[in-house]
Amino acid sequence: MDFFQEQDIARRNARLLVVLFLLAVLLLIVLANAAIAGYLWFSQDYNIYAGSREGLRGFLAHFSWERFGFIGLAVTATIALVVTLKWMQLSAGGKVVAESMGGRRILPQTDDRFERRCLNVVEEMALAANMPVPAVYALDNERGINAFAAGSTPADAVVAVTRGTLDHLTRHELQGVIAHEFSHILNGDMRLNIRLAAMLKGITFVGDVGHFLLRSSGHARTGLGNRRSNKGAALPVLGLALWILGWLGEMAAGFIKAAISRQKEYLADASAVQFTRDPTGIRDALRVIGGYLPGTLVHAARASEMSHIFFGQIEHRLWQVFATHPPLAQRIRKLDPAWDGQYIERKVRHYGERPGRPGEGQVGVGRAALVTAAIAAAHADGDEAAASDAGFGPDSGQWEAAIATHYALPRAFIDHSHDPVGAQALALALLASADDAVRQRQLGIIGETGVRGLEELVTTLTPGMQTLGPQQRLPLIELCLPALKTMSPRQYRVFKDTLLATIQADRRTELFEWCLFQLLRHYLDPEYYRVKPSRPRYRKLARVRFHLGVVLWVLARESGGDPGAAFALAVRELGLPKLQPPRPEQCGVAAFSKAVHELADCYPLLKPKVLKAMTLVAGADGELSAAEREIVHAVAAVMDCPLAPEADWPLATPPPAQNTRANPSAGNSP
């Protein structure tokens, strides 16, 4: 499945959402006018002589363009206000959504075996997808098997799983579910989900007002005096009309949700197979849901308005047209056309019981052929005892050993990455200078933080860190992110200031140091601050041609091949024949940083094009270097745009070098 094609689909869905939303608002305006006209007709047009009200003509007399415009403006303004407030609430990050449903954050230090397994799987998927490890939340009060990913960007994304998911799925089934949620993160579905929730809240708000009026009128009728009048009697009629209006709006909202969500679920299922290289994982998870009594039901108070973000249908629907997810059988058959229609029965575990191993003793539950390279490598040389435990998967020690082996990282580094102080020490040790004098200055800066044991730990880790290859740096940083997100706001401010001061200790900034700082800042800031997204300023890439040239040329020079040929590939992809590489003195780290931040101000539709051009440059020589990976990931982070998995990056054979300005100084450095 082509990542950039999925981005195009996500953008088309966003446009469809806007069209459907505008149609729903227009319908609400018409119905609101009808409700107001009915209220006025009921309260004012009673004929005391005839003992009745005027008929249709009297009702239509209350329609006028002036009143229509006024009511339309009032309805639009109200919906816009509600949508804005809901958007502001949800855009604060995925943790807001998870916590609103009673989610509890699973800490990296958890000693619960089920939670530890889930954290391991999430970390595996993040490493496989080349993205930072998101925070994980548990919905402890939910027995249904379900999960969701929430957030406005990959930087503030979280993955939440129900207790039923933790306790009743085998490891390879859990991998399928988590991979499904990761595809939503990478395909840009999360931002669309937030827009959808905010817009639908605006549509259903009218019904909330009607319900309030109905209750208010009920209290008024039972109050002192209990006066009866036309206007008093009309109030519940208005409330009933608005409630019916809201009910119709809710139906429209349900239809919009269903229209947008169902196709995304098919795509996410298919993407999960790509991530795990194993169609049986998500297929068997769906089969378990079909044979599990609580199914995917979720009872959290706020779950209904966010039903479209879940892995499965959270409530029973009488009509399939309003279902946010395709039927279970259809999803399974899409993954396995030869499916025999049999589900996997899984007994509901009572929570007073001692936790067992999900799937223990069952027949027919396959295990993943290949989930991630780390786990595959671990099992390749595993013993029989490890293989027999495959339904549950490796314990924490086995998993950490597998990751350490695959990435050739010291086991101590993996252990420290799960502790906040250890994760800080690893990040700072990556910046340790080979120059003794500079390194002593850096250690002095670290010692001034007052964090107990931090300076000593950095000193201990530095020798091992200096033996790491460049390709090991990015995975190590990604493993540190969950622990770094558990610091207090004050601890994070101190860490961030220390990180910057450590970089500047030698009074110059290397490209790797810039990439490291930007990655950490981008993925940690949303955890501690309310980060405002950059305001788009550039609608056309031609307006940022120079900055685009700086970024592409710096990346092209990191290629092992001809930078001019790599640059030419990007020029053709972008359709900008006038795009030229800048002069060498214009390609320093400061200029590169400025150029990246200018590109971050492009309109969202342009950003995937820039990243696709960068992946072409990175793969122009047929391989990806560590420096190329770090640059592309850092630029994607600053631009706040999801990045395709490296498996989807094109590894092209560069065309013959051309005698143009495309290769004026391949050997120069910034």
XYZ file of C-alpha atoms in Angstrom:
670
model
C 0.000 0.000 0.000
C 1.446 3.361 -1.058
C 1.745 5.745 1.898
C 1.482 8.901 -0.182
C -1.567 7.492 -1.957
C -3.151 6.992 1.464
C -2.334 10.615 2.277
C -4.221 11.646 -0.876
C -7.187 9.530 0.241
C -7.081 11.152 3.685
C -7.137 14.608 2.080
C -10.083 13.648 -0.149
C -11.904 12.370 2.927
C -11.232 15.698 4.637
C -12.787 17.563 1.705
C -15.755 15.175 1.711
C -16.172 15.817 5.435
C -16.351 19.578 4.859
C -18.947 19.168 2.089
C -21.132 16.859 4.201
C -20.781 19.158 7.197
C -21.880 22.221 5.208
C -24.876 20.309 3.849
C -25.810 19.255 7.389
C -25.525 22.849 8.645
C -27.714 24.087 5.777
C -30.313 21.442 6.638
C -30.211 22.486 10.299
C -30.751 26.131 9.329
C -33.832 25.221 7.287
C -35.219 23.024 10.058
C -34.427 25.650 12.713
C -36.434 28.202 10.733
C -39.299 25.727 10.570
C -39.074 25.176 14.339
C -39.085 28.913 15.096
C -41.980 29.483 12.691
C -43.885 26.681 14.408
C -43.184 28.228 17.800
C -44.459 31.645 16.681
C -47.477 30.097 14.977
C -48.336 28.105 18.086
C -47.861 30.996 20.532
C -49.282 33.962 18.594
C -51.843 32.825 16.021
C -54.591 31.440 18.240
C -57.964 32.728 16.970
C -60.103 33.356 20.069
C -63.261 33.692 17.973
C -62.839 30.525 15.932
C -61.214 28.636 18.793
C -58.431 27.458 16.512
C -55.222 28.570 14.822
C -54.729 29.575 11.242
C -53.645 26.723 9.024
C -50.699 26.363 6.688
C -50.979 29.963 5.528
C -50.550 31.211 9.079
C -47.559 28.932 9.565
C -45.914 30.081 6.315
C -46.534 33.712 7.226
C -43.774 33.417 9.810
C -41.187 32.619 7.139
C -39.285 35.597 5.753
C -35.892 36.094 4.191
C -34.953 38.531 6.933
C -35.804 36.059 9.671
C -34.228 33.223 7.666
C -30.954 35.141 7.431
C -30.989 36.060 11.116
C -31.715 32.498 12.268
C -29.184 31.126 9.793
C -26.534 33.476 11.148
C -27.388 32.544 14.744
C -27.275 28.796 14.026
C -24.020 29.111 12.074
C -22.384 31.232 14.789
C -23.480 28.797 17.511
C -22.215 25.765 15.619
C -18.947 27.553 14.791
C -18.426 28.420 18.468
C -19.112 24.847 19.610
C -16.851 23.411 16.895
C -14.043 25.810 17.841
C -14.274 25.001 21.549
C -14.330 21.263 20.867
C -11.402 21.579 18.451
C -9.376 23.474 21.056
C -10.119 20.789 23.629
C -9.168 17.863 21.389
C -6.134 19.519 19.815
C -4.472 19.638 23.240
C -3.198 16.128 22.509
C -4.185 12.504 22.464
C -3.803 12.215 26.229
C -6.816 14.531 26.673
C -8.979 12.101 24.701
C -7.638 9.056 26.563
C -8.038 10.641 30.000
C -11.571 11.856 29.204
C -12.558 8.194 28.811
C -10.958 7.176 32.088
C -7.635 6.133 30.602
C -4.656 5.513 32.877
C -1.168 5.973 31.529
C 0.940 2.801 31.518
C 4.372 3.755 32.820
C 7.547 2.219 31.363
C 8.372 0.848 34.826
C 5.123 -1.153 35.132
C 5.436 -4.622 36.656
C 2.104 -5.839 35.237
C 3.029 -8.527 32.703
C 0.113 -7.761 30.398
C 0.912 -4.044 30.387
C 4.616 -4.713 29.874
C 3.795 -6.880 26.886
C 1.632 -4.113 25.400
C 4.420 -1.547 25.855
C 6.840 -3.925 24.142
C 4.510 -4.373 21.175
C 3.962 -0.614 20.846
C 7.723 -0.039 20.909
C 8.233 -2.736 18.271
C 5.687 -1.140 15.968
C 7.159 2.322 16.501
C 10.631 1.067 15.605
C 9.277 -0.790 12.578
C 7.451 2.365 11.445
C 10.446 4.628 12.194
C 8.429 6.915 14.419
C 8.665 7.904 18.089
C 7.104 5.602 20.635
C 3.703 7.023 21.672
C 2.389 6.989 25.224
C 0.111 4.051 26.037
C -3.085 4.253 28.098
C -5.231 1.509 29.600
C -9.029 1.757 29.920
C -9.214 -0.363 33.058
C -13.007 -0.519 33.340
C -13.682 -1.798 29.819
C -13.974 -5.552 29.232
C -14.624 -5.263 25.505
C -11.665 -5.841 23.177
C -10.963 -2.437 21.661
C -8.283 0.198 21.152
C -7.749 3.604 19.580
C -5.056 6.072 18.552
C -5.658 9.753 19.296
C -3.834 13.031 18.833
C -3.528 15.806 16.302
C -0.002 14.886 15.183
C 2.426 11.985 15.677
C 4.154 14.159 18.286
C 1.203 14.108 20.692
C -0.245 10.755 19.647
C -1.234 8.143 22.205
C -2.427 4.562 21.873
C -5.130 3.377 24.274
C -6.248 -0.207 24.854
C -9.061 -1.630 26.937
C -8.481 -4.076 29.767
C -10.178 -6.693 27.651
C -7.564 -6.192 24.943
C -4.708 -6.513 27.421
C -6.047 -9.650 29.065
C -7.671 -11.626 26.253
C -5.474 -11.348 23.165
C -2.342 -13.330 22.430
C 0.789 -11.472 21.509
C 0.455 -11.807 17.747
C -3.231 -10.784 17.927
C -2.258 -7.729 19.971
C 0.372 -6.885 17.360
C -2.318 -6.849 14.683
C -4.498 -4.465 16.707
C -1.614 -2.118 17.557
C -0.388 -2.135 13.948
C -3.907 -1.139 12.865
C -3.758 1.871 15.189
C -0.279 2.836 13.984
C -1.566 2.959 10.429
C -4.106 5.579 11.527
C -1.233 7.657 12.931
C 0.911 7.375 9.815
C -1.930 7.852 7.324
C -2.959 11.161 8.873
C -6.317 9.817 10.078
C -5.996 11.247 13.600
C -6.314 14.897 12.557
C -9.308 13.977 10.398
C -10.836 12.195 13.394
C -10.463 15.324 15.521
C -12.071 17.479 12.841
C -14.876 14.968 12.556
C -15.510 14.921 16.318
C -15.466 18.728 16.552
C -17.802 19.216 13.589
C -20.250 16.578 14.766
C -20.368 18.133 18.226
C -21.507 21.356 16.572
C -24.282 19.536 14.719
C -25.574 17.644 17.771
C -25.373 20.688 20.071
C -28.777 21.882 18.815
C -30.323 18.715 20.224
C -28.632 19.361 23.567
C -30.280 22.801 23.667
C -33.664 21.253 22.892
C -33.213 18.685 25.654
C -32.339 21.494 28.090
C -35.469 23.465 27.123
C -37.645 20.388 27.581
C -36.282 19.827 31.074
C -36.563 23.530 31.920
C -40.186 23.664 30.794
C -40.919 20.563 32.847
C -39.550 22.228 35.975
C -41.455 25.424 35.170
C -44.799 23.600 34.875
C -44.358 22.042 38.311
C -43.285 25.323 39.903
C -45.275 27.692 42.131
C -48.435 29.051 40.499
C -48.190 26.751 37.446
C -49.441 29.503 35.123
C -50.623 28.439 31.724
C -50.359 30.633 28.663
C -49.768 30.260 24.989
C -46.139 31.284 25.350
C -45.595 29.066 28.345
C -47.098 26.131 26.526
C -45.041 26.953 23.459
C -41.726 26.627 25.296
C -41.833 22.823 25.525
C -43.009 22.760 21.923
C -39.902 24.738 20.954
C -37.782 22.442 23.093
C -39.351 19.379 21.505
C -38.804 20.848 18.043
C -35.146 21.549 18.796
C -34.741 18.109 20.349
C -36.170 16.529 17.201
C -33.916 18.828 15.205
C -30.954 17.636 17.245
C -32.028 14.030 16.771
C -32.079 14.579 13.023
C -28.704 16.281 13.327
C -27.409 13.294 15.273
C -28.614 10.999 12.510
C -26.848 13.201 9.965
C -23.744 13.136 12.162
C -23.927 9.352 12.366
C -24.228 9.093 8.609
C -21.224 11.407 8.109
C -19.198 9.401 10.638
C -20.075 6.166 8.901
C -19.330 7.553 5.436
C -15.860 8.736 6.481
C -14.854 5.955 8.867
C -15.681 2.636 7.242
C -13.285 2.873 4.307
C -10.491 4.003 6.635
C -10.912 0.825 8.670
C -10.385 -1.393 5.625
C -7.249 0.577 4.739
C -5.942 0.391 8.304
C -6.487 -3.379 8.396
C -4.485 -3.751 5.184
C -1.737 -1.462 6.517
C -1.518 -3.580 9.683
C -0.638 -6.578 7.528
C 2.155 -4.531 5.936
C 3.567 -3.532 9.321
C 3.613 -7.015 10.804
C 4.184 -8.986 7.563
C 1.580 -11.306 9.081
C -2.071 -11.378 7.985
C -2.993 -13.823 10.756
C -2.437 -11.351 13.603
C -5.219 -8.874 12.905
C -7.368 -11.594 11.311
C -7.259 -13.707 14.467
C -7.872 -10.647 16.648
C -11.084 -10.035 14.692
C -12.000 -13.727 14.979
C -11.511 -13.556 18.753
C -13.776 -10.498 18.935
C -16.464 -12.447 17.078
C -16.302 -15.274 19.629
C -15.899 -13.078 22.721
C -19.130 -12.230 24.555
C -18.501 -8.505 25.280
C -17.204 -8.035 21.726
C -15.839 -4.514 21.192
C -18.351 -2.696 23.408
C -17.086 0.333 25.334
C -19.169 2.009 28.055
C -17.068 5.105 28.885
C -19.178 8.264 29.139
C -17.348 10.160 26.371
C -16.814 7.174 24.090
C -19.931 7.660 21.970
C -18.878 10.992 20.492
C -15.480 9.494 19.594
C -16.808 6.136 18.377
C -15.151 6.561 14.975
C -11.607 6.422 16.395
C -11.915 2.939 17.930
C -10.685 -0.344 16.488
C -14.197 -1.827 16.547
C -17.841 -0.784 16.873
C -18.341 0.409 20.468
C -22.147 0.110 20.508
C -24.825 -1.930 18.797
C -26.416 -0.244 15.786
C -29.896 -1.107 14.551
C -29.077 0.058 11.019
C -25.745 -0.739 9.423
C -25.869 2.529 7.461
C -24.995 4.353 10.710
C -22.261 1.911 11.798
C -18.816 3.507 12.023
C -17.101 0.200 11.238
C -17.675 -2.448 8.572
C -19.253 -5.743 9.680
C -16.774 -8.024 11.423
C -17.200 -10.824 8.899
C -16.472 -8.485 5.983
C -13.259 -7.249 7.617
C -12.076 -10.814 8.194
C -12.940 -11.902 4.660
C -11.042 -8.939 3.202
C -7.951 -10.221 5.014
C -8.609 -13.920 4.384
C -10.936 -14.737 1.457
C -10.700 -18.440 2.393
C -12.000 -17.883 5.946
C -14.372 -20.681 6.988
C -16.692 -18.421 9.004
C -15.566 -19.818 12.386
C -14.731 -17.449 15.256
C -12.291 -18.123 18.091
C -14.042 -18.468 21.432
C -12.281 -16.692 24.270
C -13.606 -16.976 27.817
C -14.204 -13.734 29.714
C -11.769 -13.619 32.604
C -13.142 -12.461 35.947
C -10.916 -9.804 37.386
C -10.647 -11.441 40.751
C -8.904 -14.398 39.139
C -5.179 -14.779 38.862
C -4.201 -13.560 35.371
C -3.624 -16.377 32.934
C -2.140 -16.433 29.500
C -4.561 -15.418 26.769
C -5.185 -18.164 24.271
C -3.579 -20.779 26.490
C -4.578 -24.300 25.472
C -6.504 -23.211 22.387
C -6.082 -24.745 18.978
C -5.952 -22.816 15.742
C -4.491 -19.533 16.993
C -1.480 -19.011 14.760
C 1.556 -16.950 15.664
C 3.131 -14.206 13.637
C 5.540 -15.341 10.960
C 7.358 -12.046 11.178
C 6.374 -9.103 13.331
C 9.380 -6.919 13.603
C 12.985 -7.645 12.792
C 13.900 -7.526 16.467
C 11.480 -10.207 17.618
C 12.096 -12.321 14.530
C 15.806 -12.277 15.291
C 15.145 -13.169 18.905
C 13.053 -16.231 18.037
C 15.360 -17.394 15.266
C 17.846 -18.664 17.826
C 15.361 -19.233 20.639
C 14.983 -22.463 22.550
C 11.900 -24.680 22.792
C 10.747 -23.072 26.009
C 10.635 -19.665 24.379
C 8.796 -21.038 21.374
C 6.162 -22.715 23.540
C 5.489 -19.377 25.208
C 4.781 -17.674 21.886
C 1.102 -17.122 22.650
C 2.077 -14.688 25.353
C 5.338 -13.576 23.786
C 8.729 -12.843 25.304
C 8.844 -11.378 28.763
C 10.422 -8.005 29.437
C 13.952 -9.384 29.675
C 13.654 -11.427 26.480
C 12.191 -8.497 24.578
C 14.921 -6.101 25.705
C 17.559 -8.660 24.767
C 15.960 -9.002 21.320
C 15.988 -5.255 20.705
C 19.565 -4.973 21.975
C 20.662 -7.774 19.644
C 18.885 -6.443 16.566
C 20.195 -2.882 16.879
C 23.554 -3.957 18.347
C 22.862 -1.785 21.386
C 24.327 -2.577 24.807
C 21.731 -4.173 27.069
C 22.465 -1.498 29.680
C 21.337 1.185 27.219
C 17.981 -0.563 26.758
C 17.551 -0.824 30.538
C 18.359 2.864 31.086
C 15.979 3.943 28.296
C 12.992 2.941 30.480
C 13.998 5.250 33.348
C 13.577 9.070 33.152
C 17.054 9.843 34.510
C 18.615 7.067 32.438
C 16.880 8.317 29.279
C 18.169 11.848 29.940
C 21.672 10.481 30.423
C 21.523 8.553 27.138
C 20.420 11.629 25.183
C 23.145 13.777 26.745
C 25.809 11.084 26.273
C 24.999 11.051 22.542
C 26.193 14.669 22.473
C 29.456 14.013 24.337
C 32.380 15.508 22.443
C 35.493 13.532 21.525
C 37.533 16.549 22.643
C 38.449 16.175 26.341
C 38.231 19.894 27.122
C 34.817 20.278 25.507
C 33.557 17.113 27.183
C 34.598 18.428 30.591
C 32.663 21.639 29.919
C 29.643 19.543 28.951
C 29.877 17.476 32.145
C 30.120 20.683 34.162
C 26.915 21.948 32.538
C 25.185 18.646 33.307
C 26.405 18.725 36.914
C 24.851 22.173 37.431
C 21.360 20.742 36.856
C 21.305 19.281 40.345
C 19.771 16.018 39.083
C 21.161 13.366 41.402
C 23.399 10.860 39.646
C 22.934 12.360 36.158
C 26.520 13.563 35.665
C 27.962 10.268 36.915
C 25.653 8.257 34.670
C 26.567 10.327 31.600
C 30.244 9.780 32.430
C 29.635 6.028 32.686
C 27.659 5.806 29.434
C 29.874 8.029 27.264
C 32.618 5.468 26.404
C 30.037 2.947 25.197
C 28.121 5.676 23.369
C 31.196 6.710 21.387
C 31.484 3.183 19.993
C 27.959 3.255 18.532
C 27.514 3.486 14.794
C 25.443 6.337 13.318
C 22.636 3.922 12.391
C 22.077 3.114 16.087
C 21.393 6.670 17.260
C 17.850 7.161 15.986
C 16.422 3.873 17.376
C 17.995 4.633 20.757
C 16.389 8.081 20.921
C 13.014 6.641 19.935
C 13.270 4.095 22.755
C 13.969 6.893 25.261
C 10.885 8.966 24.428
C 8.289 7.169 26.620
C 10.433 7.572 29.749
C 11.249 11.204 28.881
C 7.517 11.905 28.691
C 7.091 10.944 32.359
C 9.161 13.844 33.717
C 7.548 16.749 35.538
C 7.264 20.061 33.612
C 10.079 21.550 35.691
C 12.330 18.539 35.072
C 11.662 18.818 31.337
C 12.551 22.524 31.267
C 15.837 21.770 33.016
C 16.561 18.867 30.653
C 15.789 20.915 27.542
C 17.987 23.823 28.682
C 20.783 21.390 29.545
C 20.493 19.711 26.160
C 20.837 23.034 24.342
C 23.746 24.176 26.519
C 25.528 20.847 25.960
C 25.199 21.268 22.196
C 26.590 24.802 22.367
C 29.510 23.879 24.636
C 31.916 23.817 21.656
C 30.359 27.010 20.213
C 29.205 25.328 17.002
C 26.312 23.089 16.026
C 26.671 19.943 13.962
C 23.852 18.739 11.723
C 23.320 15.636 13.889
C 23.027 17.818 17.010
C 20.401 19.946 15.287
C 18.459 16.842 14.246
C 18.613 15.357 17.742
C 17.421 18.555 19.420
C 14.587 19.072 16.935
C 13.363 15.482 17.289
C 13.349 15.641 21.083
C 11.800 19.123 21.175
C 9.087 18.227 18.709
C 8.027 14.987 20.378
C 8.358 16.152 23.989
C 7.096 19.761 23.922
C 3.431 18.767 23.378
C 3.619 16.645 26.530
C 4.460 19.667 28.692
C 3.290 22.780 26.817
C 0.312 23.776 24.730
C 2.060 23.954 21.373
C 0.473 26.164 18.734
C 0.800 24.776 15.212
C 2.480 27.037 12.694
C 0.129 29.151 10.605
C 0.300 28.246 6.907
C 1.657 31.062 4.754
C 2.781 29.457 1.514
C 0.258 28.003 -0.929
C 2.812 27.243 -3.647
C 6.248 25.635 -3.442
C 7.543 28.250 -5.858
C 7.361 30.780 -3.004
C 9.801 28.715 -0.915
C 11.993 27.654 -3.831
C 15.235 28.863 -2.239
C 14.548 27.220 1.147
C 13.515 24.015 -0.586
C 16.778 24.057 -2.521
C 18.808 24.432 0.702
C 17.115 21.460 2.376
C 17.334 19.181 -0.661
C 20.956 20.097 -1.390
C 22.109 19.508 2.198
C 20.395 16.117 2.077
C 21.826 15.320 -1.371
C 25.378 15.914 -0.113
C 24.842 13.243 2.545
C 24.140 10.738 -0.245
C 26.831 8.275 -1.163
C 26.248 8.931 -4.854
C 26.178 11.967 -7.102
C 24.414 14.807 -5.218
C 23.621 16.599 -8.458
C 21.798 13.573 -9.852
C 19.919 13.095 -6.572
C 18.919 16.760 -6.601
C 17.702 16.419 -10.196
C 15.379 13.567 -9.157
C 13.688 15.863 -6.649
C 13.416 18.672 -9.202
C 11.554 16.396 -11.606
C 9.296 15.035 -8.861
C 8.315 18.527 -7.708
C 7.880 19.924 -11.208
C 10.042 22.965 -10.419
C 12.519 23.260 -13.323
C 13.864 26.564 -11.957
C 14.854 24.965 -8.643
C 18.650 25.210 -8.277
C 21.037 24.187 -5.476
C 22.320 27.127 -3.407
C 25.916 28.258 -3.048
C 28.051 26.370 -0.468
C 28.116 29.312 1.965
C 24.297 29.241 2.020
C 24.149 25.660 3.305
C 25.308 25.970 6.904
C 23.332 24.519 9.806
C 21.806 27.917 10.661
C 20.623 28.412 7.075
C 19.351 24.834 6.966
C 17.391 25.362 10.191
C 15.819 28.558 8.869
C 14.911 26.829 5.605
C 13.222 23.916 7.395
C 11.140 26.241 9.560
C 10.071 28.192 6.471
C 8.944 24.950 4.835
C 6.954 24.198 7.992
C 4.786 27.202 7.117
C 3.621 25.643 3.850
C -0.002 24.631 3.508
C -0.629 21.016 4.623
C -1.166 19.723 1.089
C 2.368 20.767 0.107
C 4.229 19.087 2.960
C 3.866 15.460 1.791
C 5.225 16.537 -1.608
C 8.337 17.968 0.063
C 8.872 14.819 2.125
C 8.368 12.585 -0.892
C 11.013 14.594 -2.767
C 13.349 14.198 0.218
C 12.865 10.425 0.282
C 13.725 10.347 -3.436
C 16.961 12.210 -2.735
C 17.770 9.957 0.234
C 17.284 6.792 -1.821
C 18.878 8.084 -5.021
C 22.067 6.059 -4.497
C 20.164 2.850 -3.731
C 20.698 2.901 0.037
C 19.824 4.964 3.106
C 22.581 6.297 5.342
C 22.074 7.115 9.024
C 22.579 10.829 8.341
C 19.920 10.767 5.613
C 17.467 9.055 7.943
C 18.088 11.567 10.720
C 17.672 14.566 8.413
C 14.434 13.322 6.857
C 12.948 12.388 10.233
C 13.933 15.718 11.802
C 12.508 17.732 8.898
C 9.263 15.729 9.031
C 9.062 16.442 12.763
C 9.558 20.196 12.351
C 7.054 20.270 9.475
C 4.615 18.330 11.664
C 3.792 15.932 8.856
C 3.528 12.112 9.060
C 6.382 10.317 7.341
C 6.088 7.185 5.248
C 7.668 4.013 6.670
C 11.161 3.501 5.281
C 9.930 0.407 3.455
C 7.967 2.783 1.211
C 10.900 5.106 0.482
C 11.925 4.750 -3.171
C 15.424 3.381 -3.710
C 16.098 4.608 -7.223
C 19.030 4.311 -9.587
C 20.174 7.883 -10.217
C 20.251 9.158 -13.795
C 23.592 10.067 -15.390
C 25.066 13.263 -14.000
C 24.165 16.324 -16.051
C 26.439 19.206 -16.802
C 24.304 21.840 -15.109
C 24.369 23.850 -11.932
C 22.881 20.790 -10.258
C 26.397 19.698 -9.209
C 28.521 22.798 -8.728
C 30.446 21.732 -5.635
C 29.712 18.204 -4.549
C 32.726 18.024 -2.269
C 32.125 21.206 -0.287
C 30.795 21.093 3.236
C 28.533 23.633 4.915
